[in-house]
Coordinates of C-alpha atoms in Angstrom, one line a residue:
X1 CA -16.2 16.1 -31.7
X2 CA -15.2 14.0 -34.8
X3 CA -15.0 10.2 -35.0
X4 CA -11.2 10.2 -34.6
X5 CA -11.5 12.1 -31.3
X6 CA -14.3 9.9 -30.1
X7 CA -12.3 6.8 -30.9
X8 CA -9.4 8.1 -28.9
X9 CA -11.7 8.8 -25.9
X10 CA -13.2 5.3 -26.2
X11 CA -9.7 3.8 -26.3
X12 CA -8.6 5.6 -23.2
X13 CA -11.8 4.9 -21.2
X14 CA -12.0 1.3 -22.3
X15 CA -8.4 0.8 -21.2
X16 CA -9.3 2.2 -17.8
X17 CA -12.2 -0.3 -17.6
X18 CA -9.9 -3.1 -18.4
X19 CA -7.4 -2.0 -15.8
X20 CA -10.1 -1.6 -13.1
X21 CA -11.8 -4.8 -14.1
X22 CA -8.5 -6.8 -14.0
X23 CA -8.2 -6.2 -10.2
X24 CA -11.8 -7.3 -9.6
X25 CA -11.9 -10.4 -11.7
X26 CA -8.3 -11.5 -11.9
X27 CA -6.6 -10.7 -8.6
X28 CA -2.9 -11.6 -8.2
X29 CA -2.5 -15.2 -7.1
X30 CA -0.5 -14.9 -4.0
X31 CA 0.1 -18.0 -1.9
X32 CA -2.8 -18.5 0.4
X33 CA -1.6 -21.4 2.5
X34 CA -3.0 -21.1 6.0
X35 CA -0.5 -20.4 8.8
X36 CA 0.9 -23.7 10.1
X37 CA 1.2 -24.2 13.8
X38 CA 4.8 -25.4 13.6
X39 CA 5.9 -27.1 16.8
X40 CA 9.6 -26.3 16.8
X41 CA 10.3 -28.6 19.7
X42 CA 9.6 -31.5 17.4
X43 CA 12.1 -30.6 14.7
X44 CA 15.2 -32.7 14.2
X45 CA 17.6 -30.1 15.4
X46 CA 15.3 -28.5 18.0
X47 CA 15.7 -25.1 16.3
X48 CA 13.4 -22.5 14.8
X49 CA 15.9 -21.4 12.2
X50 CA 19.6 -21.5 11.5
X51 CA 21.7 -18.4 11.0
X52 CA 25.1 -19.6 9.5
X53 CA 28.5 -18.2 8.8
X54 CA 28.6 -14.4 8.5
X55 CA 30.0 -13.4 5.2
X56 CA 32.5 -10.9 6.6
X57 CA 33.5 -12.3 10.0
X58 CA 36.2 -14.8 9.2
X59 CA 35.8 -17.9 11.3
X60 CA 32.6 -16.6 13.0
X61 CA 29.8 -19.1 12.6
X62 CA 26.4 -17.8 13.6
X63 CA 24.5 -20.7 15.0
X64 CA 21.7 -18.2 15.8
X65 CA 19.6 -21.1 16.5
X66 CA 16.5 -19.5 17.9
X67 CA 15.8 -22.8 19.8
X68 CA 13.1 -22.6 22.4
X69 CA 13.4 -24.7 25.6
X70 CA 10.4 -26.7 26.8
X71 CA 9.9 -24.1 29.5
X72 CA 9.7 -21.2 27.1
X73 CA 6.1 -20.3 28.0
X74 CA 6.9 -20.6 31.7
X75 CA 9.9 -18.2 31.4
X76 CA 9.5 -14.9 33.2
X77 CA 8.4 -11.9 31.2
X78 CA 8.9 -8.2 31.3
X79 CA 5.9 -6.0 30.5
X80 CA 5.8 -3.5 27.7
X81 CA 3.5 -0.6 28.3
X82 CA 3.3 2.7 26.4
X83 CA 0.5 4.9 25.2
X84 CA 0.5 3.2 21.8
X85 CA 1.6 -0.4 22.4
X86 CA 1.4 -3.1 25.0
X87 CA 2.9 -6.6 25.3
X88 CA 5.9 -8.3 26.9
X89 CA 9.4 -9.6 26.4
X90 CA 10.3 -13.2 27.2
X91 CA 13.4 -13.7 29.3
X92 CA 14.0 -17.0 27.4
X93 CA 16.2 -15.6 24.7
X94 CA 15.2 -12.0 25.5
X95 CA 12.6 -12.3 22.7
X96 CA 10.4 -9.4 21.7
X97 CA 7.5 -11.7 20.9
X98 CA 4.3 -10.2 22.3
X99 CA 3.2 -6.8 21.0
X100 CA -0.2 -5.3 20.3
X101 CA -1.1 -1.9 18.9
X102 CA -3.5 0.1 21.1
X103 CA -4.7 2.6 18.5
X104 CA -6.0 0.0 16.0
X105 CA -8.8 -2.5 16.2
X106 CA -9.1 -5.6 14.1
X107 CA -12.2 -4.3 12.4
X108 CA -14.4 -1.2 12.7
X109 CA -17.0 -2.9 14.9
X110 CA -14.6 -4.7 17.2
X111 CA -12.9 -3.6 20.4
X112 CA -10.1 -6.2 19.9
X113 CA -6.8 -4.4 19.2
X114 CA -4.4 -5.5 16.5
X115 CA -1.8 -8.0 17.6
X116 CA 1.5 -7.8 15.7
X117 CA 4.0 -10.1 17.4
X118 CA 3.2 -13.4 18.9
X119 CA 5.3 -16.0 20.8
X120 CA 6.1 -19.6 19.9
X121 CA 3.2 -21.8 20.9
X122 CA 0.6 -19.6 19.2
X123 CA -0.9 -20.3 15.8
X124 CA 1.5 -17.9 13.9
X125 CA 4.7 -17.2 15.9
X126 CA 6.2 -13.8 14.8
X127 CA 9.0 -12.3 16.9
X128 CA 12.4 -10.6 17.1
X129 CA 15.4 -12.0 18.8
X130 CA 19.0 -10.7 19.2
X131 CA 22.2 -12.4 20.2
X132 CA 26.0 -13.0 19.6
X133 CA 27.6 -15.5 17.3
X134 CA 30.8 -17.2 18.8
X135 CA 34.2 -17.1 17.1
X136 CA 37.8 -18.1 17.9
X137 CA 37.9 -20.3 21.0
X138 CA 34.3 -19.6 21.9
X139 CA 31.5 -22.2 21.6
X140 CA 27.8 -21.8 21.2
X141 CA 27.4 -22.4 24.9
X142 CA 29.6 -19.4 25.6
X143 CA 27.2 -16.9 24.1
X144 CA 23.6 -16.3 25.0
X145 CA 21.1 -17.9 22.6
X146 CA 17.4 -18.5 22.5
X147 CA 17.7 -21.2 25.2
X148 CA 19.3 -18.7 27.5
X149 CA 17.2 -17.3 30.4
X150 CA 18.4 -13.8 31.1
X151 CA 18.1 -12.0 34.4
X152 CA 16.7 -8.5 34.7
X153 CA 19.4 -6.2 35.9
X154 CA 17.6 -2.9 35.7
X155 CA 14.0 -1.8 35.1
X156 CA 10.7 -3.6 35.8
X157 CA 8.5 -2.5 33.0
X158 CA 9.5 -1.2 29.6
X159 CA 8.0 2.2 29.1
X160 CA 9.0 5.3 27.1
X161 CA 10.8 6.6 30.2
X162 CA 12.1 3.4 31.7
X163 CA 14.3 1.1 29.6
X164 CA 15.2 -2.4 30.8
X165 CA 18.6 -4.1 31.0
X166 CA 19.0 -7.9 30.8
X167 CA 22.2 -9.6 31.8
X168 CA 23.9 -13.0 31.5
X169 CA 27.4 -14.2 32.4
X170 CA 29.1 -17.3 31.0
X171 CA 31.8 -19.5 32.6
X172 CA 34.7 -17.7 30.8
X173 CA 34.3 -14.3 32.4
X174 CA 32.1 -12.7 29.7
X175 CA 29.2 -10.7 30.8
X176 CA 26.5 -9.9 28.2
X177 CA 24.0 -7.1 28.6
X178 CA 21.1 -6.1 26.5
X179 CA 19.4 -2.7 27.1
X180 CA 16.0 -2.3 25.4
X181 CA 14.3 1.0 25.1
X182 CA 11.2 2.2 23.2
X183 CA 10.1 5.6 22.0
X184 CA 6.6 7.2 21.9
X185 CA 5.7 5.4 18.7
X186 CA 7.0 2.1 17.4
X187 CA 10.8 2.1 17.4
X188 CA 12.8 -0.1 19.9
X189 CA 16.5 0.5 20.4
X190 CA 18.5 -2.5 21.4
X191 CA 22.0 -1.9 22.8
X192 CA 24.1 -5.1 23.2
X193 CA 27.4 -5.1 25.1
X194 CA 30.0 -7.6 26.1
X195 CA 32.4 -7.1 29.1
X196 CA 35.4 -9.3 29.2
X197 CA 36.6 -10.1 32.8
X198 CA 38.4 -13.3 31.6
X199 CA 42.0 -13.9 30.7
X200 CA 41.6 -14.5 26.9
X201 CA 40.4 -12.3 24.1
X202 CA 37.0 -13.1 22.8
X203 CA 35.9 -12.9 19.2
X204 CA 32.1 -12.6 18.4
X205 CA 29.6 -10.9 16.1
X206 CA 26.2 -9.4 17.0
X207 CA 23.1 -10.2 15.1
X208 CA 19.3 -9.5 15.0
X209 CA 16.6 -11.7 13.6
X210 CA 12.9 -11.3 12.8
X211 CA 11.3 -14.7 12.3
X212 CA 7.8 -15.5 11.0
X213 CA 6.3 -19.0 11.1
X214 CA 4.1 -20.2 8.3
X215 CA 3.0 -18.3 5.2
X216 CA 0.7 -15.4 6.1
X217 CA -2.7 -15.0 4.6
X218 CA -2.0 -12.0 2.4
X219 CA -4.3 -9.8 0.3
X220 CA -4.6 -10.8 -3.4
X221 CA -4.5 -7.4 -5.0
X222 CA -1.8 -6.6 -7.5
X223 CA -1.7 -3.0 -6.3
X224 CA -0.4 -4.0 -2.8
X225 CA 2.9 -5.6 -1.8
X226 CA 3.1 -7.8 1.3
X227 CA 6.3 -9.7 2.2
X228 CA 9.9 -8.7 2.3
X229 CA 11.0 -5.1 2.0
X230 CA 14.7 -4.4 2.1
X231 CA 16.9 -1.4 1.6
X232 CA 20.5 -2.3 0.8
X233 CA 22.5 1.0 0.3
X234 CA 20.7 2.5 -2.8
X235 CA 18.8 -0.6 -3.8
X236 CA 15.2 -1.2 -2.6
X237 CA 14.0 -4.7 -2.9
X238 CA 10.5 -6.1 -2.5
X239 CA 9.7 -9.9 -2.6
X240 CA 6.6 -11.7 -1.8
X241 CA 6.6 -14.9 0.3
X242 CA 6.6 -17.1 -2.8
X243 CA 9.7 -15.3 -4.1
X244 CA 11.4 -15.9 -0.8
X245 CA 10.6 -19.6 -0.8
X246 CA 12.1 -19.8 -4.3
X247 CA 15.5 -18.5 -3.3
X248 CA 18.4 -20.9 -4.0
X249 CA 19.1 -23.4 -1.2
X250 CA 22.4 -22.9 0.7
X251 CA 23.5 -25.8 2.9
X252 CA 25.7 -23.6 5.1
X253 CA 22.7 -21.3 5.7
X254 CA 20.3 -24.2 6.3
X255 CA 17.7 -22.8 4.0
X256 CA 16.8 -20.9 0.8
X257 CA 18.7 -17.6 1.1
X258 CA 19.5 -14.2 -0.4
X259 CA 22.5 -12.3 1.1
X260 CA 23.4 -8.7 0.4
X261 CA 26.4 -6.9 1.9
X262 CA 25.4 -3.4 3.0
X263 CA 28.2 -0.9 3.1
X264 CA 26.6 2.1 4.8
X265 CA 22.8 2.3 5.0
X266 CA 20.1 -0.3 5.0
X267 CA 17.2 -2.0 6.8
X268 CA 15.0 -5.1 6.2
X269 CA 11.9 -6.7 7.4
X270 CA 8.4 -8.0 6.7
X271 CA 5.6 -5.7 5.7
X272 CA 1.9 -6.3 5.8
X273 CA -0.7 -3.9 4.3
X274 CA -0.7 -1.6 7.4
X275 CA 1.9 -3.1 9.7
X276 CA 5.7 -3.8 9.5
X277 CA 8.5 -5.3 11.6
X278 CA 11.9 -4.3 10.5
X279 CA 15.5 -4.6 11.6
X280 CA 17.2 -1.2 11.4
X281 CA 21.0 -1.0 12.0
X282 CA 22.6 2.3 12.8
X283 CA 22.8 4.7 9.8
X284 CA 26.3 4.4 8.4
X285 CA 26.8 0.9 9.9
X286 CA 27.9 -1.9 7.5
X287 CA 26.2 -5.2 7.9
X288 CA 25.2 -8.4 6.1
X289 CA 21.6 -8.4 5.1
X290 CA 20.1 -11.9 5.0
X291 CA 16.7 -13.1 3.9
X292 CA 15.9 -16.8 4.5
X293 CA 13.3 -19.4 4.1
X294 CA 13.6 -22.7 6.1
X295 CA 11.6 -25.3 4.0
X296 CA 11.2 -28.0 6.6
X297 CA 9.7 -25.7 9.3
X298 CA 8.2 -23.1 6.8
X299 CA 9.8 -20.2 8.6
X300 CA 10.6 -16.9 6.9
X301 CA 13.2 -14.8 8.6
X302 CA 15.4 -11.7 8.0
X303 CA 18.8 -11.2 9.7
X304 CA 21.1 -8.3 10.2
X305 CA 24.7 -9.5 11.0
X306 CA 27.2 -7.0 12.2
X307 CA 30.9 -7.4 11.6
X308 CA 32.9 -9.5 14.1
X309 CA 34.5 -7.7 17.1
X310 CA 37.4 -8.7 19.4
X311 CA 37.0 -8.0 23.1
X312 CA 40.4 -8.0 24.9
X313 CA 40.6 -8.9 28.6
X314 CA 39.5 -6.0 30.8
X315 CA 37.8 -4.3 27.8
X316 CA 34.2 -4.1 26.6
X317 CA 32.3 -3.5 23.3
X318 CA 28.8 -2.5 22.5
X319 CA 26.5 -1.7 19.6
X320 CA 23.1 -0.3 19.1
X321 CA 20.5 -1.2 16.5
X322 CA 16.8 -0.5 16.1
X323 CA 13.7 -2.5 15.7
X324 CA 10.6 -1.0 14.1
X325 CA 7.4 -2.9 15.0
X326 CA 4.1 -1.1 14.5
X327 CA 1.8 0.7 12.1
X328 CA 3.1 2.2 8.9
X329 CA 2.1 5.7 9.7
X330 CA 3.5 8.3 7.4
X331 CA 4.5 10.9 10.0
X332 CA 6.1 8.3 12.3
X333 CA 8.1 6.7 9.5
X334 CA 9.1 10.0 8.0
X335 CA 10.2 11.1 11.4
X336 CA 12.6 8.1 11.7
X337 CA 13.9 8.9 8.3
X338 CA 14.5 12.6 9.1
X339 CA 15.5 12.4 12.8
X340 CA 17.3 9.0 13.1
X341 CA 18.7 9.2 9.6
X342 CA 17.1 5.8 8.5
X343 CA 17.9 5.9 4.8
X344 CA 14.8 6.0 2.5
X345 CA 12.6 4.6 5.3
X346 CA 9.6 6.3 3.8
X347 CA 9.8 3.8 1.0
X348 CA 8.7 1.0 3.3
X349 CA 5.2 2.3 2.5
X350 CA 4.2 0.8 -0.8
X351 CA 3.9 3.9 -3.0
X352 CA 4.2 1.8 -6.2
X353 CA 6.1 2.4 -9.4
X354 CA 4.3 5.7 -9.8
X355 CA 5.6 7.1 -6.5
X356 CA 6.3 10.4 -8.1
X357 CA 2.5 10.8 -8.4
X358 CA 1.4 8.8 -5.3
X359 CA 3.6 10.5 -2.7
X360 CA 2.7 14.1 -3.6
X361 CA -1.0 13.3 -3.7
X362 CA -0.8 11.6 -0.3
X363 CA 1.2 14.5 1.2
X364 CA -1.4 17.0 -0.2
X365 CA -4.3 14.9 1.1
X366 CA -2.6 14.5 4.5
X367 CA -2.0 18.2 4.8
X368 CA -5.6 19.1 3.8
X369 CA -6.9 16.6 6.4
X370 CA -4.7 18.3 9.0
X371 CA -6.7 21.4 8.4
X372 CA -10.2 19.9 7.9
X373 CA -10.0 16.9 10.2
X374 CA -12.2 14.6 8.1
X375 CA -10.8 12.5 5.3
X376 CA -14.0 12.4 3.3
X377 CA -14.2 16.2 3.1
X378 CA -10.5 16.3 2.5
X379 CA -10.9 14.1 -0.6
X380 CA -13.5 16.4 -1.9
X381 CA -11.3 19.4 -1.2
X382 CA -8.4 17.6 -2.9
X383 CA -10.6 17.1 -5.9
X384 CA -11.5 20.7 -6.1
X385 CA -7.8 21.7 -5.8
X386 CA -6.7 19.2 -8.6
X387 CA -9.5 20.4 -10.9
X388 CA -8.5 24.0 -10.2
X389 CA -4.9 23.3 -11.1
X390 CA -6.1 21.6 -14.3
X391 CA -8.7 24.3 -15.1
X392 CA -6.6 26.2 -17.7
X393 CA -6.1 23.0 -19.6
X394 CA -9.8 22.0 -19.2
X395 CA -10.8 25.5 -20.4
X396 CA -8.9 25.1 -23.6
X397 CA -10.3 21.6 -24.0
X398 CA -13.9 22.8 -23.6
X399 CA -13.3 25.8 -25.9
X400 CA -11.9 23.5 -28.5
X401 CA -14.8 21.2 -28.2
X402 CA -17.2 24.1 -28.6
X403 CA -15.4 25.2 -31.8
X404 CA -15.5 21.6 -33.0
X405 CA -19.3 21.8 -32.5
X406 CA -19.4 25.0 -34.6
X407 CA -17.5 23.2 -37.4
X408 CA -19.9 20.3 -37.4
X409 CA -22.0 21.5 -40.4
X410 CA -18.9 22.0 -42.5
X411 CA -17.5 18.6 -41.5
X412 CA -20.8 16.9 -42.4
X413 CA -20.7 18.6 -45.8
X414 CA -17.2 17.5 -46.3
X415 CA -18.1 13.9 -45.5
X416 CA -20.8 14.0 -48.2
X417 CA -18.4 15.4 -50.8
X418 CA -15.6 13.0 -50.0
X419 CA -17.8 9.9 -50.0
X420 CA -15.6 6.8 -49.6
X421 CA -12.4 8.7 -50.2
X422 CA -11.0 8.6 -46.6
X423 CA -7.7 10.3 -47.6
X424 CA -9.5 13.2 -49.1
X425 CA -11.7 13.5 -46.1
X426 CA -8.8 13.4 -43.6
X427 CA -6.8 16.0 -45.6
X428 CA -9.9 18.3 -45.8
X429 CA -10.5 18.0 -42.1
X430 CA -6.9 18.8 -41.2
X431 CA -7.1 21.9 -43.3
X432 CA -10.3 22.9 -41.6
X433 CA -8.8 22.4 -38.2
X434 CA -5.7 24.4 -39.1
X435 CA -7.7 27.3 -40.6
X436 CA -9.9 27.6 -37.5
X437 CA -7.1 26.9 -35.1
X438 CA -8.7 23.8 -33.6
X439 CA -6.9 20.9 -32.0
X440 CA -9.1 17.8 -32.2
X441 CA -7.1 15.9 -29.6
X442 CA -7.2 18.7 -27.0
X443 CA -10.6 17.4 -25.7
X444 CA -8.9 14.1 -24.7
X445 CA -5.9 15.6 -22.8
X446 CA -7.7 16.3 -19.5
X447 CA -9.1 12.8 -19.5
X448 CA -5.7 11.3 -20.2
X449 CA -4.2 13.3 -17.3
X450 CA -7.0 12.3 -15.0
X451 CA -6.1 8.6 -15.3
X452 CA -2.7 8.7 -13.4
X453 CA -4.3 11.0 -10.8
X454 CA -7.1 8.4 -10.4
X455 CA -4.8 5.4 -10.0
X456 CA -2.5 7.3 -7.7
X457 CA -5.3 8.3 -5.4
X458 CA -6.6 4.7 -5.6
X459 CA -3.1 3.5 -4.4
X460 CA -3.1 6.1 -1.6
X461 CA -6.6 5.1 -0.4
X462 CA -5.9 1.4 -0.6
X463 CA -2.4 1.3 0.9
X464 CA -2.0 4.1 3.4
X465 CA -3.1 3.4 7.0
X466 CA -4.4 7.0 7.4
X467 CA -7.5 6.0 5.4
X468 CA -8.1 2.8 7.4
X469 CA -11.4 3.1 9.4
X470 CA -11.5 6.9 8.4
X471 CA -15.2 8.0 8.5
X472 CA -16.9 10.6 6.3
X473 CA -20.6 11.1 7.0
X474 CA -23.4 8.9 8.3
X475 CA -23.1 5.4 7.0
X476 CA -19.6 5.8 5.5
X477 CA -17.5 4.9 8.5
X478 CA -14.5 3.5 6.6
X479 CA -13.3 5.3 3.5
X480 CA -10.9 2.5 2.7
X481 CA -13.8 0.0 2.5
X482 CA -16.7 -0.3 0.0
X483 CA -19.9 1.5 0.6
X484 CA -21.7 -0.8 3.1
X485 CA -25.2 0.2 2.0
X486 CA -27.1 -2.0 -0.4
X487 CA -29.9 -1.4 -2.9
X488 CA -31.0 -5.0 -2.2
X489 CA -32.3 -4.1 1.2
X490 CA -33.3 -0.6 0.2
X491 CA -30.3 0.9 1.9
X492 CA -31.3 -0.5 5.3
X493 CA -35.0 0.1 5.2
X494 CA -35.6 -3.7 5.0
X495 CA -34.5 -5.8 7.9
X496 CA -32.2 -8.3 6.2
X497 CA -28.5 -7.8 5.8
X498 CA -26.9 -7.2 2.4
X499 CA -24.9 -10.0 0.8
X500 CA -21.5 -10.8 2.2
X501 CA -18.6 -9.3 0.1
X502 CA -17.5 -12.8 -0.8
X503 CA -21.0 -13.7 -2.1
X504 CA -21.7 -13.9 -5.9
X505 CA -24.6 -11.5 -5.3
X506 CA -22.2 -8.8 -3.9
X507 CA -21.6 -7.6 -7.4
X508 CA -25.2 -6.3 -7.7
X509 CA -25.4 -5.2 -4.1
X510 CA -24.8 -1.5 -5.1
X511 CA -24.4 1.1 -2.4
X512 CA -25.5 4.7 -2.5
X513 CA -22.1 6.1 -3.6
X514 CA -21.7 3.8 -6.6
X515 CA -25.2 4.6 -7.8
X516 CA -24.5 8.4 -7.5
X517 CA -21.3 7.7 -9.5
X518 CA -23.3 6.2 -12.3
X519 CA -25.8 9.1 -12.3
X520 CA -23.0 11.7 -12.3
X521 CA -21.3 10.1 -15.3
X522 CA -24.7 9.8 -17.1
X523 CA -25.5 13.5 -16.5
X524 CA -22.0 14.5 -17.6
X525 CA -22.6 12.7 -20.9
X526 CA -25.9 14.4 -21.5
X527 CA -24.2 17.8 -21.9
X528 CA -23.4 16.7 -25.5
X529 CA -25.5 14.8 -28.1
X530 CA -24.9 11.1 -28.4
X531 CA -22.4 10.0 -31.1
X532 CA -23.9 9.5 -34.6
X533 CA -22.2 6.1 -34.9
X534 CA -24.6 3.5 -33.5
X535 CA -21.8 1.4 -32.0
X536 CA -20.2 4.3 -30.3
X537 CA -23.5 5.6 -29.1
X538 CA -24.3 2.2 -27.5
X539 CA -20.9 2.0 -25.8
X540 CA -21.2 5.6 -24.4
X541 CA -24.8 4.8 -23.2
X542 CA -23.6 1.8 -21.2
X543 CA -20.4 3.3 -19.9
X544 CA -21.8 5.0 -16.8
X545 CA -23.6 1.9 -15.6
X546 CA -20.5 -0.3 -16.4
X547 CA -18.4 1.9 -14.2
X548 CA -21.1 2.0 -11.5
X549 CA -20.9 -1.8 -11.1
X550 CA -17.1 -1.9 -11.7
X551 CA -16.4 0.6 -8.9
X552 CA -19.2 -0.7 -6.6
X553 CA -16.7 -2.9 -4.7
X554 CA -14.0 -0.2 -4.6
X555 CA -13.1 1.9 -1.6
X556 CA -15.7 4.6 -0.7
X557 CA -13.0 7.2 -0.7
X558 CA -12.1 6.5 -4.4
X559 CA -15.8 6.5 -5.4
X560 CA -16.3 9.8 -3.6
X561 CA -13.4 11.3 -5.5
X562 CA -14.8 10.2 -8.8
X563 CA -18.3 11.6 -8.0
X564 CA -16.7 14.9 -7.0
X565 CA -14.6 15.0 -10.1
X566 CA -17.6 14.3 -12.3
X567 CA -19.7 17.0 -10.7
X568 CA -17.0 19.6 -10.9
X569 CA -16.3 18.7 -14.5
X570 CA -20.0 18.9 -15.3
X571 CA -20.2 22.4 -13.8
X572 CA -17.0 23.6 -15.5
X573 CA -18.1 22.4 -18.9
X574 CA -21.7 23.8 -18.5
X575 CA -20.4 27.2 -17.5
X576 CA -17.8 27.4 -20.2
X577 CA -20.2 26.3 -22.9
X578 CA -22.7 29.0 -21.8
X579 CA -19.9 31.6 -21.8
X580 CA -19.2 30.9 -25.4
X581 CA -22.8 31.2 -26.5
X582 CA -23.7 27.5 -26.5
X583 CA -26.6 26.6 -24.4
X584 CA -26.1 23.0 -23.3
X585 CA -29.1 21.0 -24.3
X586 CA -29.0 18.8 -21.2
X587 CA -32.7 18.1 -20.8
X588 CA -33.2 17.7 -24.6
X589 CA -30.4 15.2 -24.7
X590 CA -31.9 13.3 -21.8
X591 CA -35.3 13.2 -23.4
X592 CA -33.8 12.1 -26.7
X593 CA -31.9 9.2 -25.1
X594 CA -35.1 8.1 -23.3
X595 CA -37.1 8.2 -26.5
X596 CA -34.5 6.2 -28.3
X597 CA -34.6 3.5 -25.5
X598 CA -38.3 3.5 -25.6
X599 CA -38.3 2.9 -29.4
X600 CA -35.7 0.2 -29.1
X601 CA -37.8 -1.5 -26.4
X602 CA -41.0 -1.4 -28.5
X603 CA -39.2 -2.6 -31.6

């Protein structure tokens, strides 16, 4: 391998080190303000948030004030109970504000299940509320709001098989009903209806709101998006909480706001790493998509506002929308996209800008896991499959490298003859390559192609919930977390615990997998002699151990992939070199490198 080829490899590898190190040492600076316990009862207008005029409803003004009466916590509740979720709905406003996910615990050693939605009065209120905005001769008191205590007309407990219906009648002969159903996973359907038994026509508009109090404590990794995710027809928008707070202020809206008119298909909500709460109007339904931040109360909210409707005396109207509140499981979300027709709902999962790599890799890993049933072995199987697909290219690369080695004597002779004449040397080498049909850059191509695969798999392991708390063998109980073992306590043989991940000593607290990674990279290097250039030789010598420390804090699944890839690459290269009559001088190269280190130390 000539100096130009080695320089290219060094440039590619060092670029990878920079990209990997950037995440470790320079994480994205997301706002980390702690969640404020905002007491909405003490605000000047007594409201949680304001929802103002709808952009397409004429004189309709949505005072969707999600105000909470002082008896909010004493209001009756309807229980939610399915195989996957549990919680309750407050009859004050008909809020869906208490929801926990039965299949997920807070951490791997805890029995406490994940809580997604919480009511006003807790540290971080997060809930969904629905209602009607008055128009024409109707006042705010003529429509149900968050102060309204509904009555239960049908159903006692919300289950997959038993929806509930809430009812409320005003003084003008309008009866409002809200039927709430839930499926076997995480999708609620909310059907709102108005029946006019009065003497005058009524004009009103339906809306849905998801509100979140305080700025959530989000992850600080640039590879992960947390915050707003919104599909407006063909446009997908992502904005973090800082971006939302920086929207332009609109006095009519009562906050900093971004408004999009959706003609046919859309949805919007808040996404965390593994969980999401989204408003999903019917596919084909036009609506106004609103994202808002209320500065005084530090409330983030999304709204879906449907067009205004007129209910004539003796008539009724109704509409159905959906609410997704749960885990971002690929199969469930894809099912809603395919079966309910929720447009591009699969993109609520953060696939990143390289989704054309990330999605296929995840689908392949997911399919393999369906056969094997263990994500760790599935990652190894995926690595074998990827290396098999790339084998023809790798074969050509290794053959080219073997031919380059055969040409080494002629290249050295050419260097001596050319002296300091670089142009003559380059011209001579190009003629030598052409004559022997050798491509000096072919050895770098597999490495270059490996980089997008690596980062795509990193994205998959870090972002998708299917890797969360996924075990492999023994001590590896969560492939989405770093190796929990530590060399500092001899991998558990000593009684004291390893340093906390936030400690300054965590960087040197290497686990078994990162150490195996360094060894596998070192062995792979020893198939070839060290570069003749001292600077290059030093960089190559340190590279395995730099990667060992750099990847020590990365997800175990990613490190497992890299080890598997290194060992398969080692085996392929060894066998191909032997098949072309070149016996790899593995042990000789190891001894030589150890002798060099010994000499350097004695010097």
